[in-house]
Structures are given as structure tokens and as C-alpha cells.
Amino acid sequence: MKNLYSTQFNISHIEPATHIYGPGRRFAVWLQGCSLACKGCWNKEMWSFKANELLDRKTLLAQILAEQDIEGVTLLGGEPLEQAENTVWLIQEIKRLTSLTVMLYTGYTKPEIEQKQLWSAVEANVDLLVSGRYQEQDRNTNNQWYGSENQELIYPKKSKIEQRSKRLNEVEIIIEETGEVRVLGYPS
Ligand code: SF4
């Protein structure tokens, strides 16, 4: 799918150091825009494709490279595959320049992903893909890293992530120096 904003990502939120979206300390990027409209979605404010925060992909890459002591990058949303040109570029640059692992959440299923060349390139280059719609009736807050039982955790052949999901409900509370408090994850 073509990027609406050329080489700029439409970003919803960036968390430069989080611990609950994949193994280790990770730079997480929530991309703005998702057309899948899953019933019960927790991130409805990320459905709109209107420009939220536009950030050139090179600037985002530089922010990732500048972050110390991270084990990897996690892309989620929103729907990262609906900004696929920039997503593929970013993943390939991370892989070319660093030894960081990349994890990506998508609402699309493996058969859907494999119908499109760009999406297949995403699948081939990440270390862990969490794939499939969020299905409210299958919600389970005790699975580390994913929200509904139907979702599939795919480790492509070249994956450098060995860790497997555990039965665990993780929530992260971030308190900034300014006093701002953010809660990440899905408390049951
Ligand atoms: S794919 Fe994710 S962001 Fe999109 S509607 Fe489904 S749960 Fe929400």
C-alpha cells in the first residue's frame, strides 16, 4: 500500500524505551491509521489516516539509532502495513545498520500478507510478527505480547528472537520527570 505522506511516517505515538511489547527494552512506534476496524479495538484514536504527527523516515531512523541500550524496535498501531513503503525501508535500514531485533504488530493474517510483495518483504525482514485481527470474543489478557487467542506469533526463518510468549499480563507505568503518567498495556 502506498504511503499517503511520501517519505514521512504518520505517527500516533513514540515510546523510546518500553518493556512490554516484545523481549527486552525496546523503542516502540505506534503508527497512525488503520482501516481494519476490529470490534473492541483499544486504539480507536489511531484509526484515522489524517495527518497526526508527520515524521520523515530518516528522522525516525536517527532517533532509533540515537537511543542507548535498546534490544530492538517494535512497530505497532494503527496498522504498520498500511504505511508499508516506509515500514519496509525502516526495517531494512535498521537491519543494515544495527543488530537490533524488529517486532511488528499487524491486523492482517499470514495469507493476506503473503498476497502482497511489500507486506511479504516486511514478514521476511522482521524477527517477530504478531499477526491477525483483534477479536473481542477471544480476548485473553494473560498472553504476553498479544491480546486475542486467534492472533499468531510468527518467527521468520532468520529471526534473532528466541524468547517465546509466556502466560503473563504485563502493564507498564511510565512516570516522566514532569509528573506525566502513562500506562501501557491492557490491565485486565
Ligand atoms: S488492527 Fe489493531 S489498530 Fe487496527 S482496528 Fe484492529 S486492533 Fe485496532
mmCIF file with all atom_site columns, C-alpha atoms and ligand atoms in Angstrom:
data_model
loop_
_atom_site.group_PDB
_atom_site.id
_atom_site.type_symbol
_atom_site.label_atom_id
_atom_site.label_alt_id
_atom_site.label_comp_id
_atom_site.label_asym_id
_atom_site.label_entity_id
_atom_site.label_seq_id
_atom_site.pdbx_PDB_ins_code
_atom_site.Cartn_x
_atom_site.Cartn_y
_atom_site.Cartn_z
_atom_site.occupancy
_atom_site.B_iso_or_equiv
_atom_site.pdbx_formal_charge
_atom_site.auth_seq_id
_atom_site.auth_comp_id
_atom_site.auth_asym_id
_atom_site.auth_atom_id
_atom_site.pdbx_PDB_model_num
ATOM   1   C  CA  . MET A 1 1   ? 0.000   0.000   0.000  1.00 0.00 ? 1   MET A CA  1
ATOM   2   C  CA  . LYS A 1 2   ? 1.387   3.408   -0.974 1.00 0.00 ? 2   LYS A CA  1
ATOM   3   C  CA  . ASN A 1 3   ? 2.366   5.803   1.740  1.00 0.00 ? 3   ASN A CA  1
ATOM   4   C  CA  . LEU A 1 4   ? -0.042  8.751   1.958  1.00 0.00 ? 4   LEU A CA  1
ATOM   5   C  CA  . TYR A 1 5   ? 2.643   11.162  3.073  1.00 0.00 ? 5   TYR A CA  1
ATOM   6   C  CA  . SER A 1 6   ? 5.567   10.250  0.804  1.00 0.00 ? 6   SER A CA  1
ATOM   7   C  CA  . THR A 1 7   ? 8.677   9.521   2.896  1.00 0.00 ? 7   THR A CA  1
ATOM   8   C  CA  . GLN A 1 8   ? 7.011   10.760  6.075  1.00 0.00 ? 8   GLN A CA  1
ATOM   9   C  CA  . PHE A 1 9   ? 5.509   8.387   8.587  1.00 0.00 ? 9   PHE A CA  1
ATOM   10  C  CA  . ASN A 1 10  ? 2.177   9.343   10.086 1.00 0.00 ? 10  ASN A CA  1
ATOM   11  C  CA  . ILE A 1 11  ? 2.900   8.722   13.771 1.00 0.00 ? 11  ILE A CA  1
ATOM   12  C  CA  . SER A 1 12  ? 0.484   8.343   16.637 1.00 0.00 ? 12  SER A CA  1
ATOM   13  C  CA  . HIS A 1 13  ? 2.951   7.913   19.476 1.00 0.00 ? 13  HIS A CA  1
ATOM   14  C  CA  . ILE A 1 14  ? 6.573   7.049   20.213 1.00 0.00 ? 14  ILE A CA  1
ATOM   15  C  CA  . GLU A 1 15  ? 7.821   5.403   23.388 1.00 0.00 ? 15  GLU A CA  1
ATOM   16  C  CA  . PRO A 1 16  ? 11.631  5.279   23.236 1.00 0.00 ? 16  PRO A CA  1
ATOM   17  C  CA  . ALA A 1 17  ? 12.058  2.705   25.995 1.00 0.00 ? 17  ALA A CA  1
ATOM   18  C  CA  . THR A 1 18  ? 9.320   0.232   26.824 1.00 0.00 ? 18  THR A CA  1
ATOM   19  C  CA  . HIS A 1 19  ? 9.474   -3.347  28.123 1.00 0.00 ? 19  HIS A CA  1
ATOM   20  C  CA  . ILE A 1 20  ? 6.117   -4.915  27.323 1.00 0.00 ? 20  ILE A CA  1
ATOM   21  C  CA  . TYR A 1 21  ? 5.957   -5.017  23.516 1.00 0.00 ? 21  TYR A CA  1
ATOM   22  C  CA  . GLY A 1 22  ? 8.448   -7.786  22.870 1.00 0.00 ? 22  GLY A CA  1
ATOM   23  C  CA  . PRO A 1 23  ? 11.591  -9.016  24.588 1.00 0.00 ? 23  PRO A CA  1
ATOM   24  C  CA  . GLY A 1 24  ? 13.887  -6.587  26.385 1.00 0.00 ? 24  GLY A CA  1
ATOM   25  C  CA  . ARG A 1 25  ? 13.959  -2.801  26.317 1.00 0.00 ? 25  ARG A CA  1
ATOM   26  C  CA  . ARG A 1 26  ? 12.506  -1.588  23.017 1.00 0.00 ? 26  ARG A CA  1
ATOM   27  C  CA  . PHE A 1 27  ? 11.867  1.559   21.017 1.00 0.00 ? 27  PHE A CA  1
ATOM   28  C  CA  . ALA A 1 28  ? 8.151   1.409   20.183 1.00 0.00 ? 28  ALA A CA  1
ATOM   29  C  CA  . VAL A 1 29  ? 6.391   3.357   17.440 1.00 0.00 ? 29  VAL A CA  1
ATOM   30  C  CA  . TRP A 1 30  ? 2.590   3.459   17.071 1.00 0.00 ? 30  TRP A CA  1
ATOM   31  C  CA  . LEU A 1 31  ? 1.718   4.372   13.502 1.00 0.00 ? 31  LEU A CA  1
ATOM   32  C  CA  . GLN A 1 32  ? -1.391  6.415   12.806 1.00 0.00 ? 32  GLN A CA  1
ATOM   33  C  CA  . GLY A 1 33  ? -4.103  4.947   10.559 1.00 0.00 ? 33  GLY A CA  1
ATOM   34  C  CA  . CYS A 1 34  ? -5.852  1.572   10.412 1.00 0.00 ? 34  CYS A CA  1
ATOM   35  C  CA  . SER A 1 35  ? -8.697  0.513   8.098  1.00 0.00 ? 35  SER A CA  1
ATOM   36  C  CA  . LEU A 1 36  ? -9.479  -2.806  9.793  1.00 0.00 ? 36  LEU A CA  1
ATOM   37  C  CA  . ALA A 1 37  ? -11.912 -1.510  12.431 1.00 0.00 ? 37  ALA A CA  1
ATOM   38  C  CA  . CYS A 1 38  ? -11.762 -4.521  14.759 1.00 0.00 ? 38  CYS A CA  1
ATOM   39  C  CA  . LYS A 1 39  ? -14.667 -4.591  17.212 1.00 0.00 ? 39  LYS A CA  1
ATOM   40  C  CA  . GLY A 1 40  ? -13.377 -3.745  20.694 1.00 0.00 ? 40  GLY A CA  1
ATOM   41  C  CA  . CYS A 1 41  ? -10.124 -2.168  19.425 1.00 0.00 ? 41  CYS A CA  1
ATOM   42  C  CA  . TRP A 1 42  ? -8.319  -0.328  22.226 1.00 0.00 ? 42  TRP A CA  1
ATOM   43  C  CA  . ASN A 1 43  ? -6.670  2.127   19.862 1.00 0.00 ? 43  ASN A CA  1
ATOM   44  C  CA  . LYS A 1 44  ? -9.611  3.668   18.001 1.00 0.00 ? 44  LYS A CA  1
ATOM   45  C  CA  . GLU A 1 45  ? -7.944  7.078   18.076 1.00 0.00 ? 45  GLU A CA  1
ATOM   46  C  CA  . MET A 1 46  ? -5.342  5.524   15.754 1.00 0.00 ? 46  MET A CA  1
ATOM   47  C  CA  . TRP A 1 47  ? -7.849  4.577   13.021 1.00 0.00 ? 47  TRP A CA  1
ATOM   48  C  CA  . SER A 1 48  ? -7.883  7.943   11.206 1.00 0.00 ? 48  SER A CA  1
ATOM   49  C  CA  . PHE A 1 49  ? -5.465  8.431   8.314  1.00 0.00 ? 49  PHE A CA  1
ATOM   50  C  CA  . LYS A 1 50  ? -5.498  12.225  8.776  1.00 0.00 ? 50  LYS A CA  1
ATOM   51  C  CA  . ALA A 1 51  ? -2.030  13.608  9.420  1.00 0.00 ? 51  ALA A CA  1
ATOM   52  C  CA  . ASN A 1 52  ? -1.286  13.389  13.141 1.00 0.00 ? 52  ASN A CA  1
ATOM   53  C  CA  . GLU A 1 53  ? 2.464   13.759  13.607 1.00 0.00 ? 53  GLU A CA  1
ATOM   54  C  CA  . LEU A 1 54  ? 4.354   13.561  10.317 1.00 0.00 ? 54  LEU A CA  1
ATOM   55  C  CA  . LEU A 1 55  ? 7.958   12.469  10.707 1.00 0.00 ? 55  LEU A CA  1
ATOM   56  C  CA  . ASP A 1 56  ? 10.388  11.799  7.898  1.00 0.00 ? 56  ASP A CA  1
ATOM   57  C  CA  . ARG A 1 57  ? 11.568  8.197   7.916  1.00 0.00 ? 57  ARG A CA  1
ATOM   58  C  CA  . LYS A 1 58  ? 15.213  9.287   8.095  1.00 0.00 ? 58  LYS A CA  1
ATOM   59  C  CA  . THR A 1 59  ? 14.460  11.340  11.204 1.00 0.00 ? 59  THR A CA  1
ATOM   60  C  CA  . LEU A 1 60  ? 12.749  8.384   12.839 1.00 0.00 ? 60  LEU A CA  1
ATOM   61  C  CA  . LEU A 1 61  ? 15.694  6.142   11.960 1.00 0.00 ? 61  LEU A CA  1
ATOM   62  C  CA  . ALA A 1 62  ? 18.086  8.693   13.503 1.00 0.00 ? 62  ALA A CA  1
ATOM   63  C  CA  . GLN A 1 63  ? 16.017  8.756   16.712 1.00 0.00 ? 63  GLN A CA  1
ATOM   64  C  CA  . ILE A 1 64  ? 16.184  4.960   16.912 1.00 0.00 ? 64  ILE A CA  1
ATOM   65  C  CA  . LEU A 1 65  ? 19.935  4.900   16.283 1.00 0.00 ? 65  LEU A CA  1
ATOM   66  C  CA  . ALA A 1 66  ? 20.470  7.521   18.998 1.00 0.00 ? 66  ALA A CA  1
ATOM   67  C  CA  . GLU A 1 67  ? 18.623  5.550   21.656 1.00 0.00 ? 67  GLU A CA  1
ATOM   68  C  CA  . GLN A 1 68  ? 21.015  3.792   24.059 1.00 0.00 ? 68  GLN A CA  1
ATOM   69  C  CA  . ASP A 1 69  ? 20.667  0.286   25.480 1.00 0.00 ? 69  ASP A CA  1
ATOM   70  C  CA  . ILE A 1 70  ? 17.726  -0.961  23.484 1.00 0.00 ? 70  ILE A CA  1
ATOM   71  C  CA  . GLU A 1 71  ? 17.417  -4.537  22.324 1.00 0.00 ? 71  GLU A CA  1
ATOM   72  C  CA  . GLY A 1 72  ? 15.081  -3.789  19.482 1.00 0.00 ? 72  GLY A CA  1
ATOM   73  C  CA  . VAL A 1 73  ? 12.321  -1.830  17.816 1.00 0.00 ? 73  VAL A CA  1
ATOM   74  C  CA  . THR A 1 74  ? 8.597   -2.596  17.867 1.00 0.00 ? 74  THR A CA  1
ATOM   75  C  CA  . LEU A 1 75  ? 6.201   -1.190  15.269 1.00 0.00 ? 75  LEU A CA  1
ATOM   76  C  CA  . LEU A 1 76  ? 2.510   -1.208  16.069 1.00 0.00 ? 76  LEU A CA  1
ATOM   77  C  CA  . GLY A 1 77  ? -0.532  0.961   15.617 1.00 0.00 ? 77  GLY A CA  1
ATOM   78  C  CA  . GLY A 1 78  ? -2.700  1.662   13.917 1.00 0.00 ? 78  GLY A CA  1
ATOM   79  C  CA  . GLU A 1 79  ? -1.597  -0.547  11.075 1.00 0.00 ? 79  GLU A CA  1
ATOM   80  C  CA  . PRO A 1 80  ? 2.105   -0.543  10.091 1.00 0.00 ? 80  PRO A CA  1
ATOM   81  C  CA  . LEU A 1 81  ? 1.359   -2.405  6.841  1.00 0.00 ? 81  LEU A CA  1
ATOM   82  C  CA  . GLU A 1 82  ? -0.821  0.492   5.677  1.00 0.00 ? 82  GLU A CA  1
ATOM   83  C  CA  . GLN A 1 83  ? 2.372   2.573   5.574  1.00 0.00 ? 83  GLN A CA  1
ATOM   84  C  CA  . ALA A 1 84  ? 4.276   -0.294  4.022  1.00 0.00 ? 84  ALA A CA  1
ATOM   85  C  CA  . GLU A 1 85  ? 6.747   1.513   1.771  1.00 0.00 ? 85  GLU A CA  1
ATOM   86  C  CA  . ASN A 1 86  ? 8.207   3.435   4.685  1.00 0.00 ? 86  ASN A CA  1
ATOM   87  C  CA  . THR A 1 87  ? 7.867   0.478   7.029  1.00 0.00 ? 87  THR A CA  1
ATOM   88  C  CA  . VAL A 1 88  ? 9.894   -1.780  4.733  1.00 0.00 ? 88  VAL A CA  1
ATOM   89  C  CA  . TRP A 1 89  ? 12.506  0.941   4.251  1.00 0.00 ? 89  TRP A CA  1
ATOM   90  C  CA  . LEU A 1 90  ? 12.832  1.476   8.016  1.00 0.00 ? 90  LEU A CA  1
ATOM   91  C  CA  . ILE A 1 91  ? 13.126  -2.222  8.835  1.00 0.00 ? 91  ILE A CA  1
ATOM   92  C  CA  . GLN A 1 92  ? 15.730  -2.784  6.125  1.00 0.00 ? 92  GLN A CA  1
ATOM   93  C  CA  . GLU A 1 93  ? 17.794  0.199   7.322  1.00 0.00 ? 93  GLU A CA  1
ATOM   94  C  CA  . ILE A 1 94  ? 17.644  -0.976  10.946 1.00 0.00 ? 94  ILE A CA  1
ATOM   95  C  CA  . LYS A 1 95  ? 18.819  -4.403  9.814  1.00 0.00 ? 95  LYS A CA  1
ATOM   96  C  CA  . ARG A 1 96  ? 21.553  -2.958  7.598  1.00 0.00 ? 96  ARG A CA  1
ATOM   97  C  CA  . LEU A 1 97  ? 22.958  -0.623  10.247 1.00 0.00 ? 97  LEU A CA  1
ATOM   98  C  CA  . THR A 1 98  ? 22.396  -2.363  13.576 1.00 0.00 ? 98  THR A CA  1
ATOM   99  C  CA  . SER A 1 99  ? 21.959  -5.697  15.302 1.00 0.00 ? 99  SER A CA  1
ATOM   100 C  CA  . LEU A 1 100 ? 18.614  -4.638  16.798 1.00 0.00 ? 100 LEU A CA  1
ATOM   101 C  CA  . THR A 1 101 ? 15.674  -7.009  16.523 1.00 0.00 ? 101 THR A CA  1
ATOM   102 C  CA  . VAL A 1 102 ? 12.429  -5.815  14.945 1.00 0.00 ? 102 VAL A CA  1
ATOM   103 C  CA  . MET A 1 103 ? 8.952   -6.835  16.025 1.00 0.00 ? 103 MET A CA  1
ATOM   104 C  CA  . LEU A 1 104 ? 5.799   -5.746  14.199 1.00 0.00 ? 104 LEU A CA  1
ATOM   105 C  CA  . TYR A 1 105 ? 2.102   -5.962  15.044 1.00 0.00 ? 105 TYR A CA  1
ATOM   106 C  CA  . THR A 1 106 ? -0.370  -6.235  12.186 1.00 0.00 ? 106 THR A CA  1
ATOM   107 C  CA  . GLY A 1 107 ? -4.076  -6.984  11.996 1.00 0.00 ? 107 GLY A CA  1
ATOM   108 C  CA  . TYR A 1 108 ? -3.524  -8.782  8.697  1.00 0.00 ? 108 TYR A CA  1
ATOM   109 C  CA  . THR A 1 109 ? -3.179  -12.563 8.611  1.00 0.00 ? 109 THR A CA  1
ATOM   110 C  CA  . LYS A 1 110 ? -0.301  -14.515 7.095  1.00 0.00 ? 110 LYS A CA  1
ATOM   111 C  CA  . PRO A 1 111 ? -2.281  -15.452 3.927  1.00 0.00 ? 111 PRO A CA  1
ATOM   112 C  CA  . GLU A 1 112 ? -3.269  -11.790 3.448  1.00 0.00 ? 112 GLU A CA  1
ATOM   113 C  CA  . ILE A 1 113 ? 0.319   -10.628 3.986  1.00 0.00 ? 113 ILE A CA  1
ATOM   114 C  CA  . GLU A 1 114 ? 1.690   -13.101 1.501  1.00 0.00 ? 114 GLU A CA  1
ATOM   115 C  CA  . GLN A 1 115 ? -0.548  -11.787 -1.291 1.00 0.00 ? 115 GLN A CA  1
ATOM   116 C  CA  . LYS A 1 116 ? 1.394   -8.515  -1.400 1.00 0.00 ? 116 LYS A CA  1
ATOM   117 C  CA  . GLN A 1 117 ? 5.033   -8.135  -2.259 1.00 0.00 ? 117 GLN A CA  1
ATOM   118 C  CA  . LEU A 1 118 ? 5.746   -5.236  0.113  1.00 0.00 ? 118 LEU A CA  1
ATOM   119 C  CA  . TRP A 1 119 ? 3.993   -6.928  3.000  1.00 0.00 ? 119 TRP A CA  1
ATOM   120 C  CA  . SER A 1 120 ? 5.889   -10.141 2.320  1.00 0.00 ? 120 SER A CA  1
ATOM   121 C  CA  . ALA A 1 121 ? 9.104   -8.103  2.478  1.00 0.00 ? 121 ALA A CA  1
ATOM   122 C  CA  . VAL A 1 122 ? 8.068   -6.955  5.951  1.00 0.00 ? 122 VAL A CA  1
ATOM   123 C  CA  . GLU A 1 123 ? 7.437   -10.535 7.041  1.00 0.00 ? 123 GLU A CA  1
ATOM   124 C  CA  . ALA A 1 124 ? 10.786  -11.683 5.674  1.00 0.00 ? 124 ALA A CA  1
ATOM   125 C  CA  . ASN A 1 125 ? 12.771  -8.962  7.455  1.00 0.00 ? 125 ASN A CA  1
ATOM   126 C  CA  . VAL A 1 126 ? 11.283  -8.807  10.939 1.00 0.00 ? 126 VAL A CA  1
ATOM   127 C  CA  . ASP A 1 127 ? 12.234  -11.073 13.846 1.00 0.00 ? 127 ASP A CA  1
ATOM   128 C  CA  . LEU A 1 128 ? 8.711   -11.475 15.177 1.00 0.00 ? 128 LEU A CA  1
ATOM   129 C  CA  . LEU A 1 129 ? 5.356   -10.731 13.610 1.00 0.00 ? 129 LEU A CA  1
ATOM   130 C  CA  . VAL A 1 130 ? 2.177   -10.636 15.693 1.00 0.00 ? 130 VAL A CA  1
ATOM   131 C  CA  . SER A 1 131 ? -0.495  -11.231 13.095 1.00 0.00 ? 131 SER A CA  1
ATOM   132 C  CA  . GLY A 1 132 ? -4.292  -11.247 12.874 1.00 0.00 ? 132 GLY A CA  1
ATOM   133 C  CA  . ARG A 1 133 ? -7.294  -9.104  13.819 1.00 0.00 ? 133 ARG A CA  1
ATOM   134 C  CA  . TYR A 1 134 ? -8.083  -8.367  17.432 1.00 0.00 ? 134 TYR A CA  1
ATOM   135 C  CA  . GLN A 1 135 ? -11.182 -10.441 18.168 1.00 0.00 ? 135 GLN A CA  1
ATOM   136 C  CA  . GLU A 1 136 ? -13.029 -9.232  21.212 1.00 0.00 ? 136 GLU A CA  1
ATOM   137 C  CA  . GLN A 1 137 ? -14.622 -12.646 21.884 1.00 0.00 ? 137 GLN A CA  1
ATOM   138 C  CA  . ASP A 1 138 ? -11.158 -14.229 22.002 1.00 0.00 ? 138 ASP A CA  1
ATOM   139 C  CA  . ARG A 1 139 ? -9.609  -11.619 24.280 1.00 0.00 ? 139 ARG A CA  1
ATOM   140 C  CA  . ASN A 1 140 ? -7.111  -13.014 26.766 1.00 0.00 ? 140 ASN A CA  1
ATOM   141 C  CA  . THR A 1 141 ? -5.116  -10.594 28.894 1.00 0.00 ? 141 THR A CA  1
ATOM   142 C  CA  . ASN A 1 142 ? -2.851  -13.383 30.156 1.00 0.00 ? 142 ASN A CA  1
ATOM   143 C  CA  . ASN A 1 143 ? -0.859  -13.826 26.970 1.00 0.00 ? 143 ASN A CA  1
ATOM   144 C  CA  . GLN A 1 144 ? 2.369   -11.862 26.929 1.00 0.00 ? 144 GLN A CA  1
ATOM   145 C  CA  . TRP A 1 145 ? 2.632   -9.595  23.839 1.00 0.00 ? 145 TRP A CA  1
ATOM   146 C  CA  . TYR A 1 146 ? -0.757  -10.268 22.242 1.00 0.00 ? 146 TYR A CA  1
ATOM   147 C  CA  . GLY A 1 147 ? -4.394  -9.633  23.013 1.00 0.00 ? 147 GLY A CA  1
ATOM   148 C  CA  . SER A 1 148 ? -6.660  -12.258 21.440 1.00 0.00 ? 148 SER A CA  1
ATOM   149 C  CA  . GLU A 1 149 ? -6.205  -16.015 21.141 1.00 0.00 ? 149 GLU A CA  1
ATOM   150 C  CA  . ASN A 1 150 ? -6.595  -16.104 17.338 1.00 0.00 ? 150 ASN A CA  1
ATOM   151 C  CA  . GLN A 1 151 ? -3.506  -13.935 16.810 1.00 0.00 ? 151 GLN A CA  1
ATOM   152 C  CA  . GLU A 1 152 ? -0.437  -15.739 15.565 1.00 0.00 ? 152 GLU A CA  1
ATOM   153 C  CA  . LEU A 1 153 ? 3.166   -15.128 16.618 1.00 0.00 ? 153 LEU A CA  1
ATOM   154 C  CA  . ILE A 1 154 ? 5.314   -15.754 13.547 1.00 0.00 ? 154 ILE A CA  1
ATOM   155 C  CA  . TYR A 1 155 ? 9.088   -16.105 13.817 1.00 0.00 ? 155 TYR A CA  1
ATOM   156 C  CA  . PRO A 1 156 ? 10.525  -15.952 10.287 1.00 0.00 ? 156 PRO A CA  1
ATOM   157 C  CA  . LYS A 1 157 ? 13.466  -18.211 9.453  1.00 0.00 ? 157 LYS A CA  1
ATOM   158 C  CA  . LYS A 1 158 ? 16.168  -15.594 10.082 1.00 0.00 ? 158 LYS A CA  1
ATOM   159 C  CA  . SER A 1 159 ? 14.639  -14.451 13.383 1.00 0.00 ? 159 SER A CA  1
ATOM   160 C  CA  . LYS A 1 160 ? 17.102  -13.423 16.088 1.00 0.00 ? 160 LYS A CA  1
ATOM   161 C  CA  . ILE A 1 161 ? 14.403  -13.525 18.759 1.00 0.00 ? 161 ILE A CA  1
ATOM   162 C  CA  . GLU A 1 162 ? 14.451  -16.796 20.641 1.00 0.00 ? 162 GLU A CA  1
ATOM   163 C  CA  . GLN A 1 163 ? 12.183  -15.842 23.504 1.00 0.00 ? 163 GLN A CA  1
ATOM   164 C  CA  . ARG A 1 164 ? 8.620   -17.184 23.344 1.00 0.00 ? 164 ARG A CA  1
ATOM   165 C  CA  . SER A 1 165 ? 5.494   -15.574 24.750 1.00 0.00 ? 165 SER A CA  1
ATOM   166 C  CA  . LYS A 1 166 ? 4.613   -16.575 28.317 1.00 0.00 ? 166 LYS A CA  1
ATOM   167 C  CA  . ARG A 1 167 ? 1.320   -16.714 30.198 1.00 0.00 ? 167 ARG A CA  1
ATOM   168 C  CA  . LEU A 1 168 ? 1.634   -13.257 31.703 1.00 0.00 ? 168 LEU A CA  1
ATOM   169 C  CA  . ASN A 1 169 ? -0.274  -9.993  31.957 1.00 0.00 ? 169 ASN A CA  1
ATOM   170 C  CA  . GLU A 1 170 ? 2.191   -7.133  31.731 1.00 0.00 ? 170 GLU A CA  1
ATOM   171 C  CA  . VAL A 1 171 ? 1.407   -3.476  32.336 1.00 0.00 ? 171 VAL A CA  1
ATOM   172 C  CA  . GLU A 1 172 ? 3.979   -0.707  32.298 1.00 0.00 ? 172 GLU A CA  1
ATOM   173 C  CA  . ILE A 1 173 ? 3.628   2.582   34.143 1.00 0.00 ? 173 ILE A CA  1
ATOM   174 C  CA  . ILE A 1 174 ? 5.895   5.388   32.980 1.00 0.00 ? 174 ILE A CA  1
ATOM   175 C  CA  . ILE A 1 175 ? 6.313   8.441   35.207 1.00 0.00 ? 175 ILE A CA  1
ATOM   176 C  CA  . GLU A 1 176 ? 8.045   11.356  33.497 1.00 0.00 ? 176 GLU A CA  1
ATOM   177 C  CA  . GLU A 1 177 ? 10.129  13.970  35.329 1.00 0.00 ? 177 GLU A CA  1
ATOM   178 C  CA  . THR A 1 178 ? 7.289   16.400  34.537 1.00 0.00 ? 178 THR A CA  1
ATOM   179 C  CA  . GLY A 1 179 ? 4.922   14.215  36.557 1.00 0.00 ? 179 GLY A CA  1
ATOM   180 C  CA  . GLU A 1 180 ? 3.092   12.951  33.480 1.00 0.00 ? 180 GLU A CA  1
ATOM   181 C  CA  . VAL A 1 181 ? 1.987   9.330   33.977 1.00 0.00 ? 181 VAL A CA  1
ATOM   182 C  CA  . ARG A 1 182 ? 1.341   6.898   31.129 1.00 0.00 ? 182 ARG A CA  1
ATOM   183 C  CA  . VAL A 1 183 ? 0.001   3.358   31.447 1.00 0.00 ? 183 VAL A CA  1
ATOM   184 C  CA  . LEU A 1 184 ? 0.925   0.949   28.654 1.00 0.00 ? 184 LEU A CA  1
ATOM   185 C  CA  . GLY A 1 185 ? -0.634  -2.453  28.136 1.00 0.00 ? 185 GLY A CA  1
ATOM   186 C  CA  . TYR A 1 186 ? -4.058  -3.829  28.880 1.00 0.00 ? 186 TYR A CA  1
ATOM   187 C  CA  . PRO A 1 187 ? -4.934  -4.194  32.569 1.00 0.00 ? 187 PRO A CA  1
ATOM   188 C  CA  . SER A 1 188 ? -7.491  -6.988  32.994 1.00 0.00 ? 188 SER A CA  1
HETATM 189 S  S1  . SF4 B 2 .   ? -5.773  -3.954  13.595 1.00 0.00 ? 1   SF4 B S1  1
HETATM 190 FE FE1 . SF4 B 2 .   ? -5.227  -3.173  15.613 1.00 0.00 ? 1   SF4 B FE1 1
HETATM 191 S  S2  . SF4 B 2 .   ? -5.453  -0.924  15.490 1.00 0.00 ? 1   SF4 B S2  1
HETATM 192 FE FE2 . SF4 B 2 .   ? -6.490  -1.816  13.699 1.00 0.00 ? 1   SF4 B FE2 1
HETATM 193 S  S3  . SF4 B 2 .   ? -8.627  -1.950  14.361 1.00 0.00 ? 1   SF4 B S3  1
HETATM 194 FE FE3 . SF4 B 2 .   ? -7.658  -3.960  14.750 1.00 0.00 ? 1   SF4 B FE3 1
HETATM 195 S  S4  . SF4 B 2 .   ? -6.964  -3.823  16.882 1.00 0.00 ? 1   SF4 B S4  1
HETATM 196 FE FE4 . SF4 B 2 .   ? -7.382  -1.741  16.196 1.00 0.00 ? 1   SF4 B FE4 1
#
